[in-house]
Coordinates of C-alpha atoms and ligand atoms in Angstrom, one line a residue:
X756 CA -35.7 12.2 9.4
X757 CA -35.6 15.9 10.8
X758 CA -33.1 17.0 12.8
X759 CA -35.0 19.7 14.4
X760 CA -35.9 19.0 18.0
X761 CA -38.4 20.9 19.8
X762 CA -37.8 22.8 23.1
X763 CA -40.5 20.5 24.7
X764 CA -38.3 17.2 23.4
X765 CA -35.1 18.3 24.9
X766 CA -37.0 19.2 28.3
X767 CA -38.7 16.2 28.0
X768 CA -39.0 14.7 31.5
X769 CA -39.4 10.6 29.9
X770 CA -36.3 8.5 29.8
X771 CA -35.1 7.3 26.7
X772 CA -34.4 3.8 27.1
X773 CA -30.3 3.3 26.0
X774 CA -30.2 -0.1 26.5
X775 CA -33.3 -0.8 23.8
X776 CA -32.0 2.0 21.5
X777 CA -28.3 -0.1 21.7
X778 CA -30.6 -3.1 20.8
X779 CA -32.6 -1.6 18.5
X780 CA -29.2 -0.4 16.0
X781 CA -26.2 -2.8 16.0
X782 CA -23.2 -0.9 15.5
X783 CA -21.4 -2.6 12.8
X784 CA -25.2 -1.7 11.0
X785 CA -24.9 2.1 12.1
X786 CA -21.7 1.9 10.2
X787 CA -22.5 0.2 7.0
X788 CA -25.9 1.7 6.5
X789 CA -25.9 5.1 8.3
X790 CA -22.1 6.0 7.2
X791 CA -22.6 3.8 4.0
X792 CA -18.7 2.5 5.1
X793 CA -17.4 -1.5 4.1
X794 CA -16.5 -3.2 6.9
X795 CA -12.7 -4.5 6.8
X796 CA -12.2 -8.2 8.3
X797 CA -9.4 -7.7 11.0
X798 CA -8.3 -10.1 13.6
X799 CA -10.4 -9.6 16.6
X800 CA -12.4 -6.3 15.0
X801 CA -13.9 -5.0 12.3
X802 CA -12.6 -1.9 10.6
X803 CA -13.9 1.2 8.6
X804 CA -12.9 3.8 6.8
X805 CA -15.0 6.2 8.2
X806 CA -15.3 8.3 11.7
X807 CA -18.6 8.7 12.9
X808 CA -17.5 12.9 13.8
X809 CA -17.9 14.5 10.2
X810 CA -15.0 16.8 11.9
X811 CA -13.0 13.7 11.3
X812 CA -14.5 12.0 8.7
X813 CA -13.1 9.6 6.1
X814 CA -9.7 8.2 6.1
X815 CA -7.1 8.5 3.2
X816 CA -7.3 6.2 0.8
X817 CA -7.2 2.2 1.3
X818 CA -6.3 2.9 4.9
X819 CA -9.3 2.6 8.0
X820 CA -9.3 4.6 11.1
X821 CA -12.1 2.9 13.3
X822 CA -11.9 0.0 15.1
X823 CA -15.2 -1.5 16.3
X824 CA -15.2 -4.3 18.3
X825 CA -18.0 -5.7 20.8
X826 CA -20.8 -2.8 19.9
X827 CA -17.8 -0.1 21.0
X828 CA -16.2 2.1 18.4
X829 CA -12.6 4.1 19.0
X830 CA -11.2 6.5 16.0
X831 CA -7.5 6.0 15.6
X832 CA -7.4 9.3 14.3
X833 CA -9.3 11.7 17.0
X834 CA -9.5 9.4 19.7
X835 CA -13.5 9.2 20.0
X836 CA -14.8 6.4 21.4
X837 CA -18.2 5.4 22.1
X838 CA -21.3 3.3 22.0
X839 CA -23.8 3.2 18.9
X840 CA -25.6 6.2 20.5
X841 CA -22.3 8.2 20.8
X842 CA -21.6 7.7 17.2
X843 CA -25.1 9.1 16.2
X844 CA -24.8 12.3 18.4
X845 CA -21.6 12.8 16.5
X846 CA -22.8 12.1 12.9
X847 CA -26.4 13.5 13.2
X848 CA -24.6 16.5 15.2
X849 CA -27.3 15.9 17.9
X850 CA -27.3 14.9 21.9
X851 CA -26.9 11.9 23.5
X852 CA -30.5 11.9 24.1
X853 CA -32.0 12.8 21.1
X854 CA -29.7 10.3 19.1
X855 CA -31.0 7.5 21.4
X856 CA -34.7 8.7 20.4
X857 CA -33.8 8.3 16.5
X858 CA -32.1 4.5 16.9
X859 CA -35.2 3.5 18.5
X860 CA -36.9 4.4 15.5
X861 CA -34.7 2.0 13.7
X862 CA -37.4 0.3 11.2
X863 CA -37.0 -3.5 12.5
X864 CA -37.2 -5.5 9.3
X865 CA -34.4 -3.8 8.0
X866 CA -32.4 -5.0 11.2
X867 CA -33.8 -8.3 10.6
X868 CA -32.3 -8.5 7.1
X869 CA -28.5 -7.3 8.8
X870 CA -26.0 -9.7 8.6
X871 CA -23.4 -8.1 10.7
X872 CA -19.5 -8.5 9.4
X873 CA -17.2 -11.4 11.2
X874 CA -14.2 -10.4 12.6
X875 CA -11.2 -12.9 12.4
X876 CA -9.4 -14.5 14.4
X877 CA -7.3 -13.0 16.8
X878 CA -3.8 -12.5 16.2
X879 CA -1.5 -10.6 17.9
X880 CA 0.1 -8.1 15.6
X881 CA -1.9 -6.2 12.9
X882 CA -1.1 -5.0 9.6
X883 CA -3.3 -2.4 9.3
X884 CA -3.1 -0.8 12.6
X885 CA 0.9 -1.2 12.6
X886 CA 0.1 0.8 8.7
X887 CA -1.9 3.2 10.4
X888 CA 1.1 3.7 13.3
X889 CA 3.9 4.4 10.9
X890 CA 1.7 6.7 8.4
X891 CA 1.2 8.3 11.8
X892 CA 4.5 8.9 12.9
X893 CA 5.3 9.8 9.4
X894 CA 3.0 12.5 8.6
X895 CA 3.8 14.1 12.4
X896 CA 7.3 13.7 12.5
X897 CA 8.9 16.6 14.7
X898 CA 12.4 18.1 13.7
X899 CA 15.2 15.9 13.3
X900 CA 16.6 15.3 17.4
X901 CA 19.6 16.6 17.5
X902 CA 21.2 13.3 19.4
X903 CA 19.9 11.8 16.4
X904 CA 21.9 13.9 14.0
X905 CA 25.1 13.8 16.1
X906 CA 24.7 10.1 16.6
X907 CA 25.1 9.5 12.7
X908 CA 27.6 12.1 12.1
X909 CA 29.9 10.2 14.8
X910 CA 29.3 7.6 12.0
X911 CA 30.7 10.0 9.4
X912 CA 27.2 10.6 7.7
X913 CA 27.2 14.4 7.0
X914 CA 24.1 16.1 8.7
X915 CA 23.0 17.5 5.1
X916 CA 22.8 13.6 3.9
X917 CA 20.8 13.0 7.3
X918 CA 18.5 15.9 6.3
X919 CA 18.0 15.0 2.6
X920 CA 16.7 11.6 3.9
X921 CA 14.4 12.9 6.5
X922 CA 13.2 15.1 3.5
X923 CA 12.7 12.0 1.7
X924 CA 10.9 10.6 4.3
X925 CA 13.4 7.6 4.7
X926 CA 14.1 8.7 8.1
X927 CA 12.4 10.0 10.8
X928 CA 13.1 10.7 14.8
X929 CA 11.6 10.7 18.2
X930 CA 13.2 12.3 21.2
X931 CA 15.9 11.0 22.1
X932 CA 14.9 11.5 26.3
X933 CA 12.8 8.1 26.3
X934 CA 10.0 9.7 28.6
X935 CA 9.3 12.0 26.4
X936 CA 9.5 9.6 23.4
X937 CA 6.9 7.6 25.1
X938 CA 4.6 11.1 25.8
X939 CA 5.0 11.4 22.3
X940 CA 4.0 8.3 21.0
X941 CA 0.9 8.0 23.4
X942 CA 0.2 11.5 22.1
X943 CA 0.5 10.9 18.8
X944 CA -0.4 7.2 17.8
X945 CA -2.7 6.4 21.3
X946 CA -2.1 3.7 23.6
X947 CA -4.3 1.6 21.9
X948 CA -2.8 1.6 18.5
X949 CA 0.5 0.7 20.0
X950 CA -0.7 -2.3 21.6
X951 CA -3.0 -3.3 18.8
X952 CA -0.2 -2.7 16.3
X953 CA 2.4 -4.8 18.4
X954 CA 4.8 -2.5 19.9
X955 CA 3.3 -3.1 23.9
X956 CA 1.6 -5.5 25.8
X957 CA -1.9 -4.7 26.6
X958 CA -1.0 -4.6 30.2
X959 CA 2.8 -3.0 29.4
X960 CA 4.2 0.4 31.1
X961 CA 5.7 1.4 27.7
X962 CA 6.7 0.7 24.5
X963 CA 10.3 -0.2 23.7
X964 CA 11.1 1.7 21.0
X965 CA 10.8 4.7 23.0
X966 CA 14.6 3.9 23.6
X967 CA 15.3 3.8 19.9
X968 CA 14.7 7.5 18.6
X969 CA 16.2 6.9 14.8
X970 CA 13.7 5.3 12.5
X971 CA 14.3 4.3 9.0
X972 CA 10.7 4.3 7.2
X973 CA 10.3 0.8 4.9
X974 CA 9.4 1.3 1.3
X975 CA 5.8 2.5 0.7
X976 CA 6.0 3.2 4.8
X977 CA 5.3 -0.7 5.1
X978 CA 8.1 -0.8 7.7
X979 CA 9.6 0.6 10.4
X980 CA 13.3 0.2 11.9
X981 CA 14.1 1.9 15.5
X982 CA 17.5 1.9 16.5
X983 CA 19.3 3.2 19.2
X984 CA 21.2 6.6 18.6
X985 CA 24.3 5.3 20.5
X986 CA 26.7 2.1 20.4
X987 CA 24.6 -0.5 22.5
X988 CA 25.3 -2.3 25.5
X989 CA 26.3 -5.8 25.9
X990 CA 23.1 -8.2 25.6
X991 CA 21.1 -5.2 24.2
X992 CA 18.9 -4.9 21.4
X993 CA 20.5 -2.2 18.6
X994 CA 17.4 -2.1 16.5
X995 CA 13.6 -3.4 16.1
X996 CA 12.3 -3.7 12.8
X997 CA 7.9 -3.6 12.5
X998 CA 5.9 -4.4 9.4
X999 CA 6.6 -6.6 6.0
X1000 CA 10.2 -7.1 4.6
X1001 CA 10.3 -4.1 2.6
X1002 CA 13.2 -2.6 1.2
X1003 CA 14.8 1.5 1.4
X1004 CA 15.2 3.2 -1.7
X1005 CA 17.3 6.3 -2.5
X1006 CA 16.8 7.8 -5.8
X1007 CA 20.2 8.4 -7.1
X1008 CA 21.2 11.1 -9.7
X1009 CA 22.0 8.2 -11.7
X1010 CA 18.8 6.1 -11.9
X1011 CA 20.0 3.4 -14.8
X1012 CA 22.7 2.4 -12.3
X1013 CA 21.8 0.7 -8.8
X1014 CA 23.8 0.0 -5.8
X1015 CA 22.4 -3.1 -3.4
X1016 CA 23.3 -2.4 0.3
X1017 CA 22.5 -4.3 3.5
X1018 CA 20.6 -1.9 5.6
X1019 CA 19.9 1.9 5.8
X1020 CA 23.4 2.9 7.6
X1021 CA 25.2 1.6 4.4
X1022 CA 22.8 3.2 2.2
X1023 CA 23.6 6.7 4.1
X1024 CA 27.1 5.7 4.0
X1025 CA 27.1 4.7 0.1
X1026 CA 25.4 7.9 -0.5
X1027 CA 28.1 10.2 2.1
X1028 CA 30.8 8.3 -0.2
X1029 CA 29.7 10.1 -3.2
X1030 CA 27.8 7.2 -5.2
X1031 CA 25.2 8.9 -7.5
X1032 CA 23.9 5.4 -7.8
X1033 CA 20.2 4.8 -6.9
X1034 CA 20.3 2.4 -4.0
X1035 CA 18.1 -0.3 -2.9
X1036 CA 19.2 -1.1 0.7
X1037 CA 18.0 -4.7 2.5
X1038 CA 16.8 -5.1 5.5
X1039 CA 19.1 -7.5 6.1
X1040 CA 21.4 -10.1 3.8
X1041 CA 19.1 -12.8 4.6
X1042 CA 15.9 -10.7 4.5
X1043 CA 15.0 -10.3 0.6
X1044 CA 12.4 -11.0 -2.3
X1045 CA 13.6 -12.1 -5.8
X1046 CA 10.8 -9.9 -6.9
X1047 CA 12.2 -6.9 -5.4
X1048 CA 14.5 -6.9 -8.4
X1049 CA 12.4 -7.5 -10.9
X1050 CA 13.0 -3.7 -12.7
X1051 CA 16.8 -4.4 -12.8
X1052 CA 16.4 -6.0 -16.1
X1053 CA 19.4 -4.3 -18.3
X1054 CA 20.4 -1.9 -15.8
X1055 CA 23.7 -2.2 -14.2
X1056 CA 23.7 -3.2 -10.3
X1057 CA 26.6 -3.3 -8.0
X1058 CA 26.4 -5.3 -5.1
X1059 CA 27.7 -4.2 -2.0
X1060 CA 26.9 -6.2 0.6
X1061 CA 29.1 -6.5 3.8
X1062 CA 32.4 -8.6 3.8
X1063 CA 31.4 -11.5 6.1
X1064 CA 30.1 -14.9 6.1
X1065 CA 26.5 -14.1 5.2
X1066 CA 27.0 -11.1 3.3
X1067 CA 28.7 -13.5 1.1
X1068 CA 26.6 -15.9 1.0
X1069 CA 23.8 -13.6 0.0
X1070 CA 26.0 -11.9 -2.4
X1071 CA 26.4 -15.9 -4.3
X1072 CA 22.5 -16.3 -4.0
X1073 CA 22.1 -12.7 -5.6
X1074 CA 23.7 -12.9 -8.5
X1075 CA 22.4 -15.4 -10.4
X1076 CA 18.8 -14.2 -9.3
X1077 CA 20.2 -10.7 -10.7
X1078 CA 21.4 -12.6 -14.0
X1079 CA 18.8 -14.2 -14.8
X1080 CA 16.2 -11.2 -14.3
X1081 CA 18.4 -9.2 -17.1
X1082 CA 21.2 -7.3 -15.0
X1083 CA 24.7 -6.5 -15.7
X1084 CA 26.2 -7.6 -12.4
X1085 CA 29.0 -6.0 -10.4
X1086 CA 31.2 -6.9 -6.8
X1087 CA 31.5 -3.8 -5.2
X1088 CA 35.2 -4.3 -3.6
X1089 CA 35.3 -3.2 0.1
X1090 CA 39.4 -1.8 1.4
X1091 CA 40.5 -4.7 2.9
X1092 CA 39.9 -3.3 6.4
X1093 CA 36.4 -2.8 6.0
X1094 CA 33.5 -5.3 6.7
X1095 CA 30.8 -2.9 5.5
X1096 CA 29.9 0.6 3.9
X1097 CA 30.3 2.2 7.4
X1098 CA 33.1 1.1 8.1
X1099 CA 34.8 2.4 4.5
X1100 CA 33.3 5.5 5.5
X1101 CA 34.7 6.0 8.8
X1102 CA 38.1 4.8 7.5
X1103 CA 38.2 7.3 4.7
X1104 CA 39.6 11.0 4.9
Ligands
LIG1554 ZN1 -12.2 10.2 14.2

């Protein structure tokens, strides 16, 4: 098919008929055959990896960018959305008009053939589009906020330990003004992905992390944990954690010997007390995989969870988990007037 229109095509004075050229090409078909992208079962949609503007074009790897959902299309990435016609202008790189022409001369037995893609049923958070949210906020994170910064060094974690890990990409930050963390986030992950990856209500104002500006980034970014940079109030919510239970790493100078923390504030802390142990931090004592510790075999891991009731009754699950995988075990002692990590921290000189 050429893409060369004639002058007396475009001044045509007929009307293409939308409506039959909509008919004529399902979308989900435009996508699969015309793009040559595999459609992704998703609750509710269908997926691809593929944007229909070659400006945009293909995702990164084993990630999808377009949603497409009742013969309507919206990028995640550049924020087009359209109609099957829309999404032929943009890949043919032709008008509205014209586009509509060429999907009415969609050959109808290979329609008839089409079995268009199922989407499944609808859930209320999704995976992928909570994936695609924190690989976004990741890969446009802005300077460290400086309320951010001071906020942990009141918590005695040095501001070059804060910037190694934003290096590392274990922490990230949005402003800490909540209006303008929310501009950002509707700027720079779309209204749409926040509600579809389960941080608003379809019919919410805003999100409510924009009130939690430090994020600690999940292992292979399959998490997210927004807490608030300041002590919280009563009957407030310090933190809230999106995605799988994953846990934080820190690569230690010393990668034979691991430290176990619960949560990211006591793996800064461990790391601000001087440990060259690698860390694996938990996202909580409860919150763990026995396969998480499967590469511990012979290595030596101290545990150094926190000082309560069910830090220590994680701490007697642990252990033989950690035995029995092939570890040399060891209780980290806490001073006696500290519950957790932090709390040695701030206590020390
Ligand atoms: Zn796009």
């Amino acid at each position: 098919m050429s893409n060369h229109s004639s002058p007396n095509e475009q001044n045509a004075e007929h009307r293409v008929d939308f409506a039959a050229a909509r008919k004529a090409a399902p979308l989900t078909w435009f996508f699969e055959r015309t793009l040559g992208a595999k459609p992704k079962l998703m609750s509710g949609t269908i997926r691809y990896h593929i944007c229909p503007d070659p400006k945009c074009g293909e995702a990164s790897k084993h990630s999808v960018k377009v949603s497409v959902q009742d013969e309507k299309w919206m990028c995640f990435a550049c924020r087009k959305h359209g109609d099957v016609i829309e999404a032929a202008a943009l890949f043919w790189g032709v008008s509205i008009r014209r586009a509509g022409m060429q999907l009415l001369g969609t050959d109808v037995s290979q329609i008839a053939s089409y079995v268009p893609p199922k989407a499944q049923p609808k859930v209320n958070r999704d995976d992928e589009v909570l994936a695609f949210v924190i690989q976004r906020l990741v890969s446009n994170a802005r300077p460290l906020d400086m309320a951010v910064v001071e906020y942990l060094s009141g918590r005695r974690i040095p501001e070059v330990v804060t910037r190694e890990a934003f290096k590392r990409g274990l922490l990230i930050s949005l402003p800490s003004e909540p209006n303008r963390a929310k501009d950002y986030l509707f700027d720079t992950v779309g209204r749409d992905a926040l509600v579809e990856g389960g941080f608003m209500k379809k019919d919410g104002k805003a999100p409510a992390i924009m009130f939690r500006p430090l994020v600690f980034i999940g292992h292979g970014m399959k998490s997210a944990e927004f807490r608030l940079a300041r002590p919280k109030e009563p009957n407030e919510i310090k933190s809230l954690r999106y995605g799988s239970a994953v846990p934080w790493a820190w690569q230690g100078p010393d990668t034979d010997r691991i430290m176990i923390t619960e949560g990211c504030i006591d793996l800064l802390s461990a790391v601000a007390l001087g440990t060259k142990r690698s860390i694996i931090a938990l996202p909580g004592c409860e919150n763990w995989q026995p396969d998480w510790f499967l590469k511990l075999k012979g290595r030596n891991v101290l545990l150094a969870l926190d000082n309560d009731g069910p830090g220590k009754a994680a701490r007697e699950r642990l252990v033989p988990i950690l035995k029995e995988i092939g570890a040399q075990v060891g209780i980290y002692e806490l001073p006696p007037d500290a519950e957790d990590l932090n709390e040695q921290l701030m206590l020390s000189n």
